[in-house]
PDB file of C-alpha atoms in Angstrom:
ATOM      1  CA  MET A  30     -11.497  17.035  30.459  1.00 52.00           C
ATOM      2  CA  PRO A  31     -13.575  16.139  27.610  1.00 58.00           C
ATOM      3  CA  PRO A  32     -13.090  18.632  24.476  1.00 56.00           C
ATOM      4  CA  THR A  33     -15.698  21.605  24.235  1.00 58.00           C
ATOM      5  CA  SER A  34     -17.161  22.181  20.843  1.00 56.00           C
ATOM      6  CA  SER A  35     -14.993  25.020  20.200  1.00 64.00           C
ATOM      7  CA  SER A  36     -11.817  22.890  20.738  1.00 75.00           C
ATOM      8  CA  ALA A  37     -13.085  19.845  18.680  1.00 79.00           C
ATOM      9  CA  PRO A  38     -11.560  19.785  15.363  1.00 80.00           C
ATOM     10  CA  LYS A  39     -14.159  20.316  12.556  1.00 84.00           C
ATOM     11  CA  VAL A  40     -14.862  17.268  10.395  1.00 83.00           C
ATOM     12  CA  ARG A  41     -15.206  18.139   6.572  1.00 84.00           C
ATOM     13  CA  THR A  42     -17.787  16.120   4.911  1.00 88.00           C
ATOM     14  CA  ILE A  43     -18.135  15.195   1.385  1.00 89.00           C
ATOM     15  CA  GLY A  44     -20.753  14.277  -0.892  1.00 91.00           C
ATOM     16  CA  LEU A  45     -21.474  10.854  -2.094  1.00 92.00           C
ATOM     17  CA  MET A  46     -20.264  11.170  -5.550  1.00 93.00           C
ATOM     18  CA  GLN A  47     -16.946  13.001  -4.477  1.00 92.00           C
ATOM     19  CA  PRO A  48     -14.462  10.044  -4.822  1.00 91.00           C
ATOM     20  CA  LEU A  49     -15.856   9.295  -8.192  1.00 94.00           C
ATOM     21  CA  THR A  50     -14.757  12.792  -9.101  1.00 94.00           C
ATOM     22  CA  TRP A  51     -11.371  12.122  -7.802  1.00 90.00           C
ATOM     23  CA  LEU A  52     -11.007   9.322  -9.692  1.00 92.00           C
ATOM     24  CA  VAL A  53     -12.351  10.997 -12.761  1.00 95.00           C
ATOM     25  CA  ARG A  54      -9.474  13.565 -12.106  1.00 92.00           C
ATOM     26  CA  ALA A  55      -7.053  10.895 -11.592  1.00 89.00           C
ATOM     27  CA  TRP A  56      -7.723   9.329 -14.963  1.00 92.00           C
ATOM     28  CA  ASP A  57      -7.339  13.157 -16.767  1.00 93.00           C
ATOM     29  CA  ASP A  58      -4.136  13.303 -14.903  1.00 92.00           C
ATOM     30  CA  MET A  59      -3.181   9.962 -16.318  1.00 90.00           C
ATOM     31  CA  VAL A  60      -3.889  10.831 -19.853  1.00 93.00           C
ATOM     32  CA  ARG A  61      -2.206  14.239 -19.513  1.00 92.00           C
ATOM     33  CA  ILE A  62       0.789  12.683 -18.194  1.00 91.00           C
ATOM     34  CA  GLY A  63       1.189  10.083 -20.537  1.00 88.00           C
ATOM     35  CA  PHE A  64       4.364   8.080 -20.703  1.00 89.00           C
ATOM     36  CA  ALA A  65       5.620   8.584 -17.523  1.00 89.00           C
ATOM     37  CA  SER A  66       2.211   7.359 -15.876  1.00 88.00           C
ATOM     38  CA  LEU A  67       1.798   4.745 -17.904  1.00 89.00           C
ATOM     39  CA  ALA A  68       5.591   3.534 -17.449  1.00 90.00           C
ATOM     40  CA  HIS A  69       5.222   4.170 -13.586  1.00 87.00           C
ATOM     41  CA  GLY A  70       2.422   1.586 -13.515  1.00 87.00           C
ATOM     42  CA  SER A  71       3.909  -1.045 -15.879  1.00 91.00           C
ATOM     43  CA  VAL A  72       6.884  -0.942 -13.505  1.00 88.00           C
ATOM     44  CA  MET A  73       4.597  -1.784 -10.820  1.00 86.00           C
ATOM     45  CA  VAL A  74       2.734  -4.413 -12.844  1.00 89.00           C
ATOM     46  CA  VAL A  75       5.919  -5.916 -13.907  1.00 92.00           C
ATOM     47  CA  ALA A  76       7.049  -6.295 -10.145  1.00 85.00           C
ATOM     48  CA  GLY A  77       3.901  -7.849  -9.050  1.00 82.00           C
ATOM     49  CA  ALA A  78       4.030 -10.387 -11.859  1.00 88.00           C
ATOM     50  CA  ALA A  79       7.858 -11.001 -10.976  1.00 88.00           C
ATOM     51  CA  ILE A  80       6.825 -11.599  -7.416  1.00 81.00           C
ATOM     52  CA  ILE A  81       4.051 -14.119  -8.573  1.00 81.00           C
ATOM     53  CA  ALA A  82       6.342 -15.959 -11.020  1.00 86.00           C
ATOM     54  CA  LEU A  83       9.156 -16.512  -8.605  1.00 83.00           C
ATOM     55  CA  ALA A  84       7.120 -17.482  -5.523  1.00 80.00           C
ATOM     56  CA  HIS A  85       4.199 -19.095  -6.966  1.00 76.00           C
ATOM     57  CA  HIS A  86       4.992 -22.702  -5.588  1.00 77.00           C
ATOM     58  CA  ARG A  87       6.227 -21.205  -2.184  1.00 78.00           C
ATOM     59  CA  PHE A  88       3.108 -20.342  -0.666  1.00 77.00           C
ATOM     60  CA  TRP A  89       4.393 -18.295   2.274  1.00 75.00           C
ATOM     61  CA  LEU A  90       6.972 -16.651   0.357  1.00 77.00           C
ATOM     62  CA  LEU A  91       4.193 -15.583  -1.945  1.00 76.00           C
ATOM     63  CA  ALA A  92       2.120 -14.509   0.900  1.00 76.00           C
ATOM     64  CA  GLY A  93       4.922 -12.468   2.288  1.00 75.00           C
ATOM     65  CA  ALA A  94       6.015 -10.948  -0.803  1.00 77.00           C
ATOM     66  CA  LEU A  95       2.693  -9.972  -1.872  1.00 73.00           C
ATOM     67  CA  SER A  96       1.700  -8.493   1.548  1.00 73.00           C
ATOM     68  CA  GLY A  97       4.861  -6.537   1.698  1.00 73.00           C
ATOM     69  CA  PHE A  98       4.201  -5.186  -1.984  1.00 74.00           C
ATOM     70  CA  LEU A  99       0.604  -4.144  -1.279  1.00 70.00           C
ATOM     71  CA  VAL A 100       1.271  -2.648   2.164  1.00 68.00           C
ATOM     72  CA  VAL A 101       4.301  -0.721   0.851  1.00 71.00           C
ATOM     73  CA  ALA A 102       2.457   0.523  -2.162  1.00 75.00           C
ATOM     74  CA  PRO A 103       1.274   3.909  -0.746  1.00 71.00           C
ATOM     75  CA  VAL A 104       5.303   4.538  -0.739  1.00 71.00           C
ATOM     76  CA  LEU A 105       5.729   3.556  -4.179  1.00 77.00           C
ATOM     77  CA  ALA A 106       2.775   5.703  -5.299  1.00 81.00           C
ATOM     78  CA  THR A 107       4.414   8.935  -3.924  1.00 82.00           C
ATOM     79  CA  SER A 108       5.940   9.685  -7.708  1.00 84.00           C
ATOM     80  CA  LEU A 109       2.383   9.612  -8.875  1.00 87.00           C
ATOM     81  CA  TYR A 110       1.474  11.975  -6.261  1.00 86.00           C
ATOM     82  CA  ALA A 111       4.337  14.331  -7.456  1.00 88.00           C
ATOM     83  CA  LEU A 112       3.087  14.060 -11.295  1.00 91.00           C
ATOM     84  CA  SER A 113      -0.178  15.184 -10.202  1.00 91.00           C
ATOM     85  CA  ARG A 114       1.117  17.924  -7.900  1.00 90.00           C
ATOM     86  CA  ALA A 115       3.350  19.102 -10.830  1.00 92.00           C
ATOM     87  CA  LEU A 116       0.428  19.160 -13.446  1.00 92.00           C
ATOM     88  CA  GLU A 117      -1.746  20.962 -10.356  1.00 92.00           C
ATOM     89  CA  ARG A 118       1.058  23.843 -10.363  1.00 93.00           C
ATOM     90  CA  GLY A 119       1.576  24.167 -14.078  1.00 93.00           C
ATOM     91  CA  GLU A 120       4.885  22.549 -14.187  1.00 92.00           C
ATOM     92  CA  LYS A 121       5.897  19.905 -16.732  1.00 91.00           C
ATOM     93  CA  ALA A 122       4.957  16.425 -15.468  1.00 90.00           C
ATOM     94  CA  ASP A 123       7.420  13.566 -16.917  1.00 89.00           C
ATOM     95  CA  ALA A 124       9.831  11.093 -16.032  1.00 87.00           C
ATOM     96  CA  ARG A 125      12.065  13.700 -14.684  1.00 88.00           C
ATOM     97  CA  VAL A 126       9.401  14.272 -11.910  1.00 87.00           C
ATOM     98  CA  VAL A 127       9.250  10.436 -11.116  1.00 83.00           C
ATOM     99  CA  LEU A 128      13.275  10.299 -10.957  1.00 81.00           C
ATOM    100  CA  ARG A 129      13.312  13.409  -8.853  1.00 81.00           C
ATOM    101  CA  THR A 130      10.986  11.987  -6.615  1.00 79.00           C
ATOM    102  CA  TRP A 131      12.625   8.713  -6.087  1.00 74.00           C
ATOM    103  CA  LEU A 132      16.347   9.861  -6.511  1.00 72.00           C
ATOM    104  CA  SER A 133      16.631  13.354  -4.818  1.00 66.00           C
ATOM    105  CA  TRP A 134      14.415  13.534  -2.301  1.00 57.00           C
ATOM    106  CA  GLN A 135      17.043  13.741   0.055  1.00 58.00           C
ATOM    107  CA  ASN A 136      18.706  16.874  -1.574  1.00 58.00           C
ATOM    108  CA  THR A 137      15.755  19.005  -0.612  1.00 56.00           C
ATOM    109  CA  HIS A 138      16.939  19.217   3.051  1.00 52.00           C
ATOM    110  CA  SER A 139      19.238  21.384   4.268  1.00 52.00           C
ATOM    111  CA  SER A 140      20.639  18.710   7.036  1.00 52.00           C
ATOM    112  CA  LYS A 141      20.448  15.153   5.894  1.00 51.00           C
ATOM    113  CA  TRP A 142      20.050  14.039   9.508  1.00 50.00           C
ATOM    114  CA  ASP A 143      17.077  16.198  10.527  1.00 52.00           C
ATOM    115  CA  SER A 144      14.440  14.183  12.017  1.00 51.00           C
ATOM    116  CA  ASP A 145      12.125  14.397   8.720  1.00 51.00           C
ATOM    117  CA  TYR A 146      14.849  13.735   6.304  1.00 49.00           C
ATOM    118  CA  TRP A 147      14.033   9.925   6.584  1.00 59.00           C
ATOM    119  CA  CYS A 148      10.543   9.892   7.338  1.00 67.00           C
ATOM    120  CA  LEU A 149       9.467   8.468   4.037  1.00 66.00           C
ATOM    121  CA  VAL A 150      12.082   5.472   4.371  1.00 67.00           C
ATOM    122  CA  GLN A 151      10.969   5.149   7.890  1.00 74.00           C
ATOM    123  CA  PHE A 152       7.472   4.989   7.236  1.00 75.00           C
ATOM    124  CA  GLY A 153       8.015   2.773   4.227  1.00 73.00           C
ATOM    125  CA  SER A 154      10.177   0.138   6.649  1.00 77.00           C
ATOM    126  CA  LEU A 155       7.640   0.637   9.055  1.00 81.00           C
ATOM    127  CA  LEU A 156       5.143  -0.913   6.834  1.00 79.00           C
ATOM    128  CA  ALA A 157       7.312  -3.525   5.530  1.00 78.00           C
ATOM    129  CA  LEU A 158       7.954  -4.761   9.055  1.00 84.00           C
ATOM    130  CA  ALA A 159       4.143  -4.691   9.496  1.00 83.00           C
ATOM    131  CA  ALA A 160       3.725  -6.865   6.330  1.00 80.00           C
ATOM    132  CA  THR A 161       6.229  -9.146   7.835  1.00 82.00           C
ATOM    133  CA  GLY A 162       4.340  -9.400  11.238  1.00 86.00           C
ATOM    134  CA  TRP A 163       1.255 -10.000   9.458  1.00 84.00           C
ATOM    135  CA  VAL A 164       2.771 -12.926   7.133  1.00 84.00           C
ATOM    136  CA  LEU A 165       4.172 -14.685  10.565  1.00 87.00           C
ATOM    137  CA  THR A 166       0.888 -14.337  12.240  1.00 90.00           C
ATOM    138  CA  SER A 167      -1.096 -15.522   9.415  1.00 88.00           C
ATOM    139  CA  ALA A 168       1.313 -18.538   8.892  1.00 87.00           C
ATOM    140  CA  ALA A 169       1.095 -19.216  12.807  1.00 91.00           C
ATOM    141  CA  LEU A 170      -2.887 -19.141  12.509  1.00 92.00           C
ATOM    142  CA  ILE A 171      -3.015 -21.146   9.308  1.00 91.00           C
ATOM    143  CA  THR A 172      -0.455 -23.924  10.452  1.00 90.00           C
ATOM    144  CA  LEU A 173      -1.973 -24.300  13.983  1.00 93.00           C
ATOM    145  CA  LEU A 174      -5.477 -24.392  12.599  1.00 93.00           C
ATOM    146  CA  ALA A 175      -5.565 -25.903   9.218  1.00 92.00           C
ATOM    147  CA  PRO A 176      -6.727 -29.503   8.792  1.00 90.00           C
ATOM    148  CA  VAL A 177      -3.857 -30.379   6.668  1.00 92.00           C
ATOM    149  CA  PRO A 178      -0.258 -28.578   5.911  1.00 92.00           C
ATOM    150  CA  ILE A 179      -0.946 -25.764   3.545  1.00 89.00           C
ATOM    151  CA  GLN A 180       2.260 -25.691   0.967  1.00 85.00           C
ATOM    152  CA  THR A 181       0.959 -24.120  -2.043  1.00 83.00           C
ATOM    153  CA  PRO A 182      -1.816 -21.496  -2.900  1.00 83.00           C
ATOM    154  CA  VAL A 183      -4.214 -24.232  -4.401  1.00 87.00           C
ATOM    155  CA  ASP A 184      -3.751 -25.792  -0.699  1.00 89.00           C
ATOM    156  CA  PHE A 185      -4.827 -22.811   0.899  1.00 89.00           C
ATOM    157  CA  ILE A 186      -7.842 -22.350  -1.373  1.00 90.00           C
ATOM    158  CA  ARG A 187      -8.960 -26.050  -1.317  1.00 92.00           C
ATOM    159  CA  HIS A 188      -8.402 -26.530   2.561  1.00 92.00           C
ATOM    160  CA  VAL A 189      -8.958 -22.989   4.073  1.00 92.00           C
ATOM    161  CA  VAL A 190     -10.817 -20.764   1.730  1.00 92.00           C
ATOM    162  CA  LEU A 191     -13.374 -23.561   0.243  1.00 92.00           C
ATOM    163  CA  ALA A 192     -13.636 -25.650   3.477  1.00 90.00           C
ATOM    164  CA  GLN A 193     -16.972 -26.770   4.394  1.00 88.00           C
ATOM    165  CA  ASP A 194     -16.545 -26.840   8.076  1.00 85.00           C
ATOM    166  CA  GLY A 195     -15.080 -24.504  10.509  1.00 82.00           C
ATOM    167  CA  TRP A 196     -14.313 -20.909  10.431  1.00 92.00           C
ATOM    168  CA  LEU A 197     -10.599 -20.768   9.691  1.00 93.00           C
ATOM    169  CA  PHE A 198     -10.925 -18.444   6.577  1.00 93.00           C
ATOM    170  CA  GLU A 199     -13.391 -16.105   8.147  1.00 94.00           C
ATOM    171  CA  LEU A 200     -10.971 -16.028  11.239  1.00 94.00           C
ATOM    172  CA  TRP A 201      -7.919 -15.223   9.118  1.00 92.00           C
ATOM    173  CA  LEU A 202      -9.810 -12.526   7.114  1.00 91.00           C
ATOM    174  CA  ALA A 203     -11.058 -10.850  10.108  1.00 94.00           C
ATOM    175  CA  LEU A 204      -7.688 -10.861  11.562  1.00 92.00           C
ATOM    176  CA  GLY A 205      -6.146  -9.625   8.548  1.00 88.00           C
ATOM    177  CA  GLY A 206      -8.747  -6.782   8.437  1.00 89.00           C
ATOM    178  CA  VAL A 207      -8.077  -5.653  12.106  1.00 91.00           C
ATOM    179  CA  MET A 208      -4.451  -5.710  11.434  1.00 87.00           C
ATOM    180  CA  ALA A 209      -4.472  -3.942   8.198  1.00 84.00           C
ATOM    181  CA  ALA A 210      -6.981  -1.205   8.676  1.00 86.00           C
ATOM    182  CA  PRO A 211      -4.715   1.016  10.896  1.00 86.00           C
ATOM    183  CA  LEU A 212      -1.897   0.515   8.532  1.00 81.00           C
ATOM    184  CA  PHE A 213      -3.998   1.706   5.343  1.00 79.00           C
ATOM    185  CA  ALA A 214      -5.761   4.408   7.369  1.00 80.00           C
ATOM    186  CA  SER A 215      -2.157   5.978   8.144  1.00 79.00           C
ATOM    187  CA  SER A 216      -0.761   5.056   4.780  1.00 75.00           C
ATOM    188  CA  VAL A 217      -3.674   6.429   2.544  1.00 72.00           C
ATOM    189  CA  VAL A 218      -3.550   9.596   4.770  1.00 68.00           C
ATOM    190  CA  SER A 219       0.163  10.608   5.343  1.00 64.00           C
ATOM    191  CA  MET A 220       1.503   9.360   1.879  1.00 61.00           C
ATOM    192  CA  PRO A 221      -0.430  11.911  -0.118  1.00 58.00           C
ATOM    193  CA  LEU A 222       0.904  14.482   2.329  1.00 56.00           C
TER     194      LEU A 222
END
């Protein structure tokens, strides 16, 4: 039975400039929070740099690590959401909020085995599993269709991205987009909630 107009959920619309307003508010939050916000961002930058430093000569390890890092990033950002929420409530937004978000979230549940207790961990694990699936799919696609073996990021750029003939890069990009879209859509909505 098709939904009637009264039973269908109402879609909220936003103005074209509304996302820019959100970015300005995020910048204001970052400035107001100060050290905790900058420290959180610095830790993420250092983690990304460490991934690149450790895996820069191992292409598939680098691809897997970066994919996993980017896919799990919405889970990592939960403490930033907590900092903004604390500001909105008029509470102190500092490093304790970040630590409480990461270390004490399980203490907020009456039963540690409720179905929602491990939801954040389960979602992060699902995202990590999806990233692993993408890396395996990507590796298989590139290994099977690339004209030469791809061992380093330079090989990938030279023989896949800058290839004059063939559509391997476009195919790889389209496949990645199709696989990433539902993950991004689910994480960008569910993590802030």
